[in-house]
C-alpha positions as MATLAB code, in Angstrom:
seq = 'XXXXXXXXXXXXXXXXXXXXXXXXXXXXXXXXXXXXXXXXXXXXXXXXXXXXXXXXXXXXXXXXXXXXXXXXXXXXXXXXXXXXXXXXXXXXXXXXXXXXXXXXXXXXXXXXXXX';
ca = [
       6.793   20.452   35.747;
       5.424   24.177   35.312;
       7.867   24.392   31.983;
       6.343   21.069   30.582;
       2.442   22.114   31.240;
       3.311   25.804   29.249;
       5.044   23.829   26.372;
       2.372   21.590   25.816;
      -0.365   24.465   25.813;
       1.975   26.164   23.491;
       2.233   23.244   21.245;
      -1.832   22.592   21.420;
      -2.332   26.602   20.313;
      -0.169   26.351   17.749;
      -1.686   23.386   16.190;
      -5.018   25.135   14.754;
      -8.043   22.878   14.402;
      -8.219   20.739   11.360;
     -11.250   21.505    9.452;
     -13.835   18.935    8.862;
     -14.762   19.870    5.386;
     -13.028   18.443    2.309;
     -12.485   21.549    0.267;
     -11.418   23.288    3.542;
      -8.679   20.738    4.221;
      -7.755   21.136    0.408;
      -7.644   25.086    0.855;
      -5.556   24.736    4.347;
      -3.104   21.727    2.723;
      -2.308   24.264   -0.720;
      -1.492   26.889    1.849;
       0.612   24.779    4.463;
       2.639   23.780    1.145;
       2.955   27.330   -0.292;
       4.175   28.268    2.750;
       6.742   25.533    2.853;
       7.487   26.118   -0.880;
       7.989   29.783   -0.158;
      11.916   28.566    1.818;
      11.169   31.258    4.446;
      10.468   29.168    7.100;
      12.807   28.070   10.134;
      13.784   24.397   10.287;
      11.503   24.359   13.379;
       8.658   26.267   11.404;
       9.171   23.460    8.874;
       8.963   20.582   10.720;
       5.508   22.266   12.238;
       4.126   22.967    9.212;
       5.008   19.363    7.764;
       3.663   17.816   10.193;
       0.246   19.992    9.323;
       0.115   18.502    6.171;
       0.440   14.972    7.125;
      -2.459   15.882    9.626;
      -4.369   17.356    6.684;
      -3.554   14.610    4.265;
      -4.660   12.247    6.629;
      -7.896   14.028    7.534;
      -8.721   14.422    3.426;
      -7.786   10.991    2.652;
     -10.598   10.215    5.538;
     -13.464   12.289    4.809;
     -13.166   10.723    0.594;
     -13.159    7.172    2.517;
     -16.151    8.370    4.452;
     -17.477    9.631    1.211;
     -17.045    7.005   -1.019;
     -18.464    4.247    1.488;
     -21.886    6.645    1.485;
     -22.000    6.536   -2.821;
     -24.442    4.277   -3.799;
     -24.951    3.503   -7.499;
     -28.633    3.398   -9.356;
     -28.825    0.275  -11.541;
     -30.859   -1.233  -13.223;
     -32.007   -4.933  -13.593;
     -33.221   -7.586  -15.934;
     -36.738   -6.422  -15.630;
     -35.625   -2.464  -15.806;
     -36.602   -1.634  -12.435;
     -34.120    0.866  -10.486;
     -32.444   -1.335   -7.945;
     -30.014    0.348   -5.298;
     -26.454   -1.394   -5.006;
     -23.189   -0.179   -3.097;
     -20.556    1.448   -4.724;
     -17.915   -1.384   -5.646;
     -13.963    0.279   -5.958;
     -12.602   -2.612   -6.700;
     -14.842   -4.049   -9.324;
     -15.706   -1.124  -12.227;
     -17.084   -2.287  -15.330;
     -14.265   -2.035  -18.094;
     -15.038    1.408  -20.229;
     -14.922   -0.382  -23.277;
     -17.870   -2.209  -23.019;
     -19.696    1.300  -21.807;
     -19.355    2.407  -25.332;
     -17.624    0.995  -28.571;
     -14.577    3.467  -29.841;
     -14.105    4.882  -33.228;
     -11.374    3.518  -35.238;
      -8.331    5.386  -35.242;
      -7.729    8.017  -37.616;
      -5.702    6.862  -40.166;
      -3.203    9.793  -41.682;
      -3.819   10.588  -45.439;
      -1.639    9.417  -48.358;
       1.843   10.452  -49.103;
       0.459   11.697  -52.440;
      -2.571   13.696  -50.824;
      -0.618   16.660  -50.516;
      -2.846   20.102  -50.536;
      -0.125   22.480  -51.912;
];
């Protein structure tokens, strides 16, 4: 029983903390992948470091979820007074009716040749 307590402290030190900042989890992912992009890593090594970045992935993908569910949009109704509203993913207003578009180029004629 002594040999599974040491493993399992040796597992829990090797697993370093996952950082609670986005951009820190971003920095710490683009490493764990560099260093499994680099091929110098034991199968074992591997496997640890994979399972790093799903623990990273997983703690990014969170903190935007926590993010996005604080994002509140300023509007503006009928009357143009400011009015608060939540941040809706699913429903975005189409961009076309944000602003028209330009027509598209059209190319010049055969004939319009500059030399």
């Amino acid at each position: 029983m002594a040999k599974a307590d040491k493993a399992s402290k040796a597992d829990k030190a090797g697993e370093a903390e996952v950082p609670g900042q986005y951009g820190d989890v971003v920095s710490r992912l683009e490493e764990t992948v560099g260093r499994l992009e680099s091929g110098n890593l034991s199968l074992e090594d591997s496997l640890k470091a994979f399972e790093e970045g799903i623990r990273l992935v997983r703690r990014g993908e969170k903190l935007l979820t926590e993010a996005e569910q604080r994002i509140e949009q300023l509007l503006q109704d009928e009357d143009g007074n400011d009015v608060v509203a939540p941040l809706s993913v699913a429903a975005r207003p189409p961009a076309q009716a944000a602003a028209p578009r330009a027509p598209a180029p059209r190319p010049p004629p055969e004939d319009d040749v500059p030399f």
